[in-house]
């Protein structure tokens, strides 16, 4: 039987997980990425493997999903994760008041949380702000933002996926109300070609709106650029967050021998990057000092920014009020364009679940009855992508 | 600030050349920022690799004014030359322009070698924790769950290929990155040491190293491959006597 052909647009974390899931379920997959793999938002995030605690109060669905995926990713890609846990620090009376709703929301989302006295917290993390009142331990971790997706790409390629970088999708062909293929600009060979497909998945992240426009449809997406700063020295073993509703500059993620403070918020109209405001760096360093006083004194290593692709249709000006949940959009149902699906929003932690949702939809539409197995299949090493 | 770049251009089947670009940059701009700006505003056909923008992924390593560096961590203002010359890494198949295919780096790495290691800070924390404890005679015992677990971090080597490119030894050499990772694996898994040493002692192993030390000089994450090669050489010496 001829395989059903799926073209995936975008080589970020979602595209990586999509390619893996698609070939496991018997589809023929071609993935198109205009630059190097993970050269958009995916590669640049600070690497927090969420357990969902950050979103537990107020965004329960993504919190529950994060916890489930946290466990799954540790099982299928243990070598891509520094799993050392995380601490939420209570530094003020307000933080203390937030603790009760935080703990009950964690419980509701299935996130194990444990109170630590300040003394205990300082014993395991000596660089923490000594005036902390107490801390809550939760199962956060750090992922390698390049190597985790590469685990998926390596396994997908091994199973037959065709992964094409430096290949930009510049057009989507529509025939009698159905997407039938993509026009690709091969940047390396400097030529255009058309790739026919039975289904097209738009996983272009912060550029998903631009891609959907190629098919003449609009998407609910708000780019939310955020600045991050890394200093040299591993100032904590665990991810350190502030015990309060999610805000700017309230999480320190350690990674290798670096400590990263992230991120600033805000929304933007375009996915294009902007110049990083000097004030962002000062702000981040001073916020980091509230958690780990030695932070701003450490040598500044790098400052960079990435745009979160938030799923939101309105004119929300406060990005923190936009859910971190993801949306799988069936353009046949919404816009009358068959064979075209978009996936927007979400967090790097839930990349596998995002792919599962999309491939489930394609299975349903194509009458393919193969269940998802990506929760169980152990991924190949990132090194296998090249070897 | 105005900056001048000479960028290596290459396409399969075409003659290589250098293109010159004059661009306006902020004083904080890195070479990666410059490549991005050139690609976005002057020449959309420019190919280069990048991902993390903070020296963790290793994809943007290239030769900047003759030295292997990460483009994302190299500030243009820190370079003393008037023109910034950007070239692809040596000893790797070229994809196009600055981008290379890093495959040669991975061919000799056994996929079973772990990319995780014990975090040194764990030991540091333990020392500090003891001192906290000693100042406080009433300190209760820290629950085993939070400290007994070994803290892990990724290996320092980000597999960027800088050392391989800078090494003067050509063909038939496992190369500095592989030998450094092999030695790290030997330290982490002593039971595998004999097999690993045998590999390092083979024809393409440590004996090919010419001790130029370029590898350690260009390594962006302080892996010091030359020291690992020296360790291996010493261990091999012990084994043969």
mmCIF file of C-alpha atoms in Angstrom, chain B:
data_model
loop_
_atom_site.group_PDB
_atom_site.id
_atom_site.type_symbol
_atom_site.label_atom_id
_atom_site.label_comp_id
_atom_site.label_asym_id
_atom_site.label_seq_id
_atom_site.Cartn_x
_atom_site.Cartn_y
_atom_site.Cartn_z
ATOM 1 C CA UNK B 1 29.085 51.232 14.508
ATOM 2 C CA UNK B 2 30.166 50.310 10.986
ATOM 3 C CA UNK B 3 31.803 46.925 10.472
ATOM 4 C CA UNK B 4 33.336 45.163 7.493
ATOM 5 C CA UNK B 5 33.042 41.443 6.899
ATOM 6 C CA UNK B 6 34.707 39.101 4.439
ATOM 7 C CA UNK B 7 32.618 35.978 4.297
ATOM 8 C CA UNK B 8 33.570 32.696 2.721
ATOM 9 C CA UNK B 9 31.056 31.715 0.045
ATOM 10 C CA UNK B 10 30.673 28.227 -1.268
ATOM 11 C CA UNK B 11 28.146 26.092 -3.094
ATOM 12 C CA UNK B 12 28.640 22.526 -4.271
ATOM 13 C CA UNK B 13 30.201 22.649 -7.714
ATOM 14 C CA UNK B 14 31.000 26.342 -7.555
ATOM 15 C CA UNK B 15 34.310 28.095 -7.102
ATOM 16 C CA UNK B 16 34.797 29.320 -3.539
ATOM 17 C CA UNK B 17 35.181 33.040 -2.984
ATOM 18 C CA UNK B 18 35.002 35.731 -0.324
ATOM 19 C CA UNK B 19 32.211 38.327 -0.360
ATOM 20 C CA UNK B 20 32.612 41.668 1.369
ATOM 21 C CA UNK B 21 29.814 43.244 3.402
ATOM 22 C CA UNK B 22 29.655 46.588 5.190
ATOM 23 C CA UNK B 23 26.985 46.698 7.857
ATOM 24 C CA UNK B 24 25.830 48.840 10.735
ATOM 25 C CA UNK B 25 25.927 47.008 14.083
ATOM 26 C CA UNK B 26 25.235 47.769 17.721
ATOM 27 C CA UNK B 27 28.246 47.785 20.033
ATOM 28 C CA UNK B 28 27.065 44.517 21.644
ATOM 29 C CA UNK B 29 26.710 42.661 18.368
ATOM 30 C CA UNK B 30 28.271 39.239 18.005
ATOM 31 C CA UNK B 31 29.562 37.727 14.782
ATOM 32 C CA UNK B 32 26.391 35.612 14.756
ATOM 33 C CA UNK B 33 24.265 38.774 14.961
ATOM 34 C CA UNK B 34 26.234 40.105 11.994
ATOM 35 C CA UNK B 35 25.690 36.927 9.938
ATOM 36 C CA UNK B 36 21.985 37.093 10.709
ATOM 37 C CA UNK B 37 21.780 40.755 9.730
ATOM 38 C CA UNK B 38 23.616 40.123 6.468
ATOM 39 C CA UNK B 39 21.349 37.173 5.704
ATOM 40 C CA UNK B 40 18.176 39.107 6.534
ATOM 41 C CA UNK B 41 18.988 42.439 4.936
ATOM 42 C CA UNK B 42 21.639 41.942 2.249
ATOM 43 C CA UNK B 43 21.938 38.366 1.042
ATOM 44 C CA UNK B 44 19.185 35.838 1.864
ATOM 45 C CA UNK B 45 21.226 33.039 0.291
ATOM 46 C CA UNK B 46 23.848 33.106 3.073
ATOM 47 C CA UNK B 47 24.008 29.736 4.857
ATOM 48 C CA UNK B 48 25.280 29.327 8.412
ATOM 49 C CA UNK B 49 24.377 27.154 11.374
ATOM 50 C CA UNK B 50 23.071 28.461 14.689
ATOM 51 C CA UNK B 51 20.713 27.433 17.439
ATOM 52 C CA UNK B 52 21.194 28.397 21.088
ATOM 53 C CA UNK B 53 22.939 31.793 20.874
ATOM 54 C CA UNK B 54 24.696 31.256 24.218
ATOM 55 C CA UNK B 55 27.481 28.774 23.637
ATOM 56 C CA UNK B 56 25.641 25.574 24.575
ATOM 57 C CA UNK B 57 24.778 23.873 21.297
ATOM 58 C CA UNK B 58 28.056 24.213 19.410
ATOM 59 C CA UNK B 59 26.490 24.652 15.967
ATOM 60 C CA UNK B 60 27.889 28.104 15.123
ATOM 61 C CA UNK B 61 31.586 27.338 15.437
ATOM 62 C CA UNK B 62 33.540 28.803 12.535
ATOM 63 C CA UNK B 63 36.915 30.349 11.819
ATOM 64 C CA UNK B 64 36.923 34.036 12.685
ATOM 65 C CA UNK B 65 40.051 35.908 11.683
ATOM 66 C CA UNK B 66 41.957 32.664 11.526
ATOM 67 C CA UNK B 67 40.839 31.219 14.864
ATOM 68 C CA UNK B 68 38.087 28.704 15.628
ATOM 69 C CA UNK B 69 35.417 30.389 17.742
ATOM 70 C CA UNK B 70 31.701 30.289 18.470
ATOM 71 C CA UNK B 71 30.112 33.072 16.423
ATOM 72 C CA UNK B 72 27.473 33.591 19.131
ATOM 73 C CA UNK B 73 30.038 34.385 21.835
ATOM 74 C CA UNK B 74 32.413 36.482 19.735
ATOM 75 C CA UNK B 75 31.695 40.174 20.013
ATOM 76 C CA UNK B 76 32.673 42.132 16.938
ATOM 77 C CA UNK B 77 34.205 44.900 19.085
ATOM 78 C CA UNK B 78 36.548 42.379 20.727
ATOM 79 C CA UNK B 79 38.248 41.606 17.438
ATOM 80 C CA UNK B 80 41.263 43.751 16.752
ATOM 81 C CA UNK B 81 41.317 43.432 12.960
ATOM 82 C CA UNK B 82 39.623 46.074 10.800
ATOM 83 C CA UNK B 83 37.884 43.449 8.699
ATOM 84 C CA UNK B 84 36.221 40.382 10.186
ATOM 85 C CA UNK B 85 36.960 37.318 8.072
ATOM 86 C CA UNK B 86 34.577 34.391 8.567
ATOM 87 C CA UNK B 87 35.348 30.920 7.203
ATOM 88 C CA UNK B 88 33.889 27.434 7.729
ATOM 89 C CA UNK B 89 35.590 24.869 9.966
ATOM 90 C CA UNK B 90 38.259 22.698 8.399
ATOM 91 C CA UNK B 91 38.132 18.894 8.158
ATOM 92 C CA UNK B 92 34.347 18.782 7.725
ATOM 93 C CA UNK B 93 32.331 18.380 4.525
ATOM 94 C CA UNK B 94 30.944 21.745 3.434
ATOM 95 C CA UNK B 95 27.202 22.285 3.200
ATOM 96 C CA UNK B 96 27.412 25.835 1.892
ATOM 97 C CA UNK B 97 29.100 29.110 2.863
ATOM 98 C CA UNK B 98 29.931 28.937 6.601
ATOM 99 C CA UNK B 99 27.880 25.805 7.282
ATOM 100 C CA UNK B 100 29.633 22.449 7.530
ATOM 101 C CA UNK B 101 28.393 18.934 8.164
ATOM 102 C CA UNK B 102 29.805 17.933 11.571
ATOM 103 C CA UNK B 103 29.440 14.185 10.907
ATOM 104 C CA UNK B 104 33.190 13.360 11.032
ATOM 105 C CA UNK B 105 33.133 14.407 14.672
ATOM 106 C CA UNK B 106 30.580 11.756 15.569
ATOM 107 C CA UNK B 107 31.799 8.779 13.583
ATOM 108 C CA UNK B 108 34.172 7.549 16.276
ATOM 109 C CA UNK B 109 31.973 8.355 19.278
ATOM 110 C CA UNK B 110 30.351 5.256 20.676
ATOM 111 C CA UNK B 111 26.644 6.088 21.099
ATOM 112 C CA UNK B 112 26.764 4.377 24.485
ATOM 113 C CA UNK B 113 29.134 6.982 25.898
ATOM 114 C CA UNK B 114 27.114 9.021 28.340
ATOM 115 C CA UNK B 115 26.571 12.721 27.769
ATOM 116 C CA UNK B 116 25.848 13.253 31.463
ATOM 117 C CA UNK B 117 28.351 13.586 34.270
ATOM 118 C CA UNK B 118 28.336 14.241 37.978
ATOM 119 C CA UNK B 119 28.126 17.940 38.682
ATOM 120 C CA UNK B 120 31.218 19.301 40.409
ATOM 121 C CA UNK B 121 29.067 21.787 42.264
ATOM 122 C CA UNK B 122 27.525 18.876 44.135
ATOM 123 C CA UNK B 123 30.805 18.465 45.912
ATOM 124 C CA UNK B 124 31.072 22.211 46.420
ATOM 125 C CA UNK B 125 27.557 22.316 47.839
ATOM 126 C CA UNK B 126 28.354 19.437 50.132
ATOM 127 C CA UNK B 127 31.346 21.313 51.552
ATOM 128 C CA UNK B 128 29.307 24.458 52.074
ATOM 129 C CA UNK B 129 26.406 22.461 53.476
ATOM 130 C CA UNK B 130 28.690 20.927 56.072
ATOM 131 C CA UNK B 131 29.887 24.373 57.078
ATOM 132 C CA UNK B 132 26.306 25.601 57.392
ATOM 133 C CA UNK B 133 25.579 22.586 59.516
ATOM 134 C CA UNK B 134 28.588 23.090 61.739
ATOM 135 C CA UNK B 135 27.495 26.659 62.486
ATOM 136 C CA UNK B 136 24.123 25.407 63.537
ATOM 137 C CA UNK B 137 24.211 22.597 66.058
ATOM 138 C CA UNK B 138 20.436 22.297 65.892
ATOM 139 C CA UNK B 139 20.372 21.721 62.161
ATOM 140 C CA UNK B 140 18.075 18.864 61.441
ATOM 141 C CA UNK B 141 19.034 16.144 59.066
ATOM 142 C CA UNK B 142 18.373 17.050 55.497
ATOM 143 C CA UNK B 143 15.967 14.587 53.975
ATOM 144 C CA UNK B 144 17.771 12.046 51.897
ATOM 145 C CA UNK B 145 15.544 12.654 48.898
ATOM 146 C CA UNK B 146 16.970 16.058 48.134
ATOM 147 C CA UNK B 147 20.657 15.532 48.620
ATOM 148 C CA UNK B 148 21.393 11.866 48.273
ATOM 149 C CA UNK B 149 20.537 11.940 44.597
ATOM 150 C CA UNK B 150 23.649 12.522 42.593
ATOM 151 C CA UNK B 151 23.461 15.876 40.834
ATOM 152 C CA UNK B 152 24.133 15.654 37.148
ATOM 153 C CA UNK B 153 25.038 17.971 34.341
ATOM 154 C CA UNK B 154 25.871 17.625 30.672
ATOM 155 C CA UNK B 155 29.422 17.020 29.591
ATOM 156 C CA UNK B 156 31.334 20.247 28.994
ATOM 157 C CA UNK B 157 32.124 19.266 25.411
ATOM 158 C CA UNK B 158 29.482 20.836 23.168
ATOM 159 C CA UNK B 159 30.776 18.903 20.148
ATOM 160 C CA UNK B 160 31.300 22.098 18.177
ATOM 161 C CA UNK B 161 34.221 20.767 16.148
ATOM 162 C CA UNK B 162 36.548 23.690 16.897
ATOM 163 C CA UNK B 163 39.323 21.407 18.178
ATOM 164 C CA UNK B 164 39.069 19.067 15.207
ATOM 165 C CA UNK B 165 39.344 22.002 12.826
ATOM 166 C CA UNK B 166 42.342 23.503 14.641
ATOM 167 C CA UNK B 167 44.275 20.236 15.002
ATOM 168 C CA UNK B 168 47.286 20.025 12.643
ATOM 169 C CA UNK B 169 47.043 16.229 12.413
ATOM 170 C CA UNK B 170 45.117 15.310 9.310
ATOM 171 C CA UNK B 171 43.594 12.028 8.286
ATOM 172 C CA UNK B 172 43.548 8.814 10.271
ATOM 173 C CA UNK B 173 43.249 10.485 13.652
ATOM 174 C CA UNK B 174 40.302 10.063 16.016
ATOM 175 C CA UNK B 175 40.812 13.708 16.881
ATOM 176 C CA UNK B 176 40.876 15.676 20.111
ATOM 177 C CA UNK B 177 37.110 15.799 20.800
ATOM 178 C CA UNK B 178 36.647 12.037 20.523
ATOM 179 C CA UNK B 179 39.696 11.316 22.673
ATOM 180 C CA UNK B 180 38.543 13.804 25.312
ATOM 181 C CA UNK B 181 35.082 12.221 25.398
ATOM 182 C CA UNK B 182 36.643 8.760 25.476
ATOM 183 C CA UNK B 183 38.750 9.731 28.463
ATOM 184 C CA UNK B 184 35.727 11.228 30.221
ATOM 185 C CA UNK B 185 33.915 7.926 29.680
ATOM 186 C CA UNK B 186 36.924 6.049 31.072
ATOM 187 C CA UNK B 187 36.791 8.181 34.215
ATOM 188 C CA UNK B 188 33.034 7.727 34.613
ATOM 189 C CA UNK B 189 32.963 4.003 33.891
ATOM 190 C CA UNK B 190 36.160 2.399 35.156
ATOM 191 C CA UNK B 191 34.868 -1.060 34.268
ATOM 192 C CA UNK B 192 35.027 -0.031 30.607
ATOM 193 C CA UNK B 193 38.549 1.397 30.960
ATOM 194 C CA UNK B 194 40.461 -1.509 29.371
ATOM 195 C CA UNK B 195 38.312 -1.495 26.228
ATOM 196 C CA UNK B 196 38.423 2.294 25.972
ATOM 197 C CA UNK B 197 42.178 2.395 26.454
ATOM 198 C CA UNK B 198 42.612 -0.203 23.769
ATOM 199 C CA UNK B 199 40.725 2.034 21.359
ATOM 200 C CA UNK B 200 42.749 5.087 22.355
ATOM 201 C CA UNK B 201 45.941 3.080 21.864
ATOM 202 C CA UNK B 202 45.047 2.031 18.307
ATOM 203 C CA UNK B 203 46.617 3.299 15.088
ATOM 204 C CA UNK B 204 44.329 6.322 14.867
ATOM 205 C CA UNK B 205 44.512 7.111 18.580
ATOM 206 C CA UNK B 206 46.774 9.122 20.869
ATOM 207 C CA UNK B 207 49.972 8.142 19.074
ATOM 208 C CA UNK B 208 48.921 10.392 16.180
ATOM 209 C CA UNK B 209 48.758 13.505 18.389
ATOM 210 C CA UNK B 210 51.576 15.959 17.649
ATOM 211 C CA UNK B 211 51.130 17.915 20.885
ATOM 212 C CA UNK B 212 50.419 21.199 19.107
ATOM 213 C CA UNK B 213 47.846 21.994 21.830
ATOM 214 C CA UNK B 214 45.686 23.948 19.366
ATOM 215 C CA UNK B 215 42.702 21.914 20.586
ATOM 216 C CA UNK B 216 42.908 23.239 24.126
ATOM 217 C CA UNK B 217 43.589 26.769 22.915
ATOM 218 C CA UNK B 218 40.427 26.982 20.811
ATOM 219 C CA UNK B 219 38.017 24.957 22.978
ATOM 220 C CA UNK B 220 35.171 27.358 23.906
ATOM 221 C CA UNK B 221 34.115 25.407 26.995
ATOM 222 C CA UNK B 222 37.461 24.640 28.603
ATOM 223 C CA UNK B 223 37.428 20.905 27.978
ATOM 224 C CA UNK B 224 41.191 20.936 27.449
ATOM 225 C CA UNK B 225 41.381 17.948 25.085
ATOM 226 C CA UNK B 226 45.201 18.014 25.138
ATOM 227 C CA UNK B 227 45.137 17.197 28.832
ATOM 228 C CA UNK B 228 42.772 14.277 28.229
ATOM 229 C CA UNK B 229 45.102 12.989 25.512
ATOM 230 C CA UNK B 230 48.022 13.290 27.939
ATOM 231 C CA UNK B 231 46.015 11.348 30.563
ATOM 232 C CA UNK B 232 45.326 8.615 28.052
ATOM 233 C CA UNK B 233 48.948 8.475 26.986
ATOM 234 C CA UNK B 234 50.022 8.098 30.602
ATOM 235 C CA UNK B 235 47.449 5.382 31.252
ATOM 236 C CA UNK B 236 48.560 3.543 28.135
ATOM 237 C CA UNK B 237 52.189 3.823 29.257
ATOM 238 C CA UNK B 238 51.306 2.261 32.585
ATOM 239 C CA UNK B 239 49.509 -0.560 30.825
ATOM 240 C CA UNK B 240 52.422 -1.492 28.612
ATOM 241 C CA UNK B 241 55.102 -1.507 31.311
#
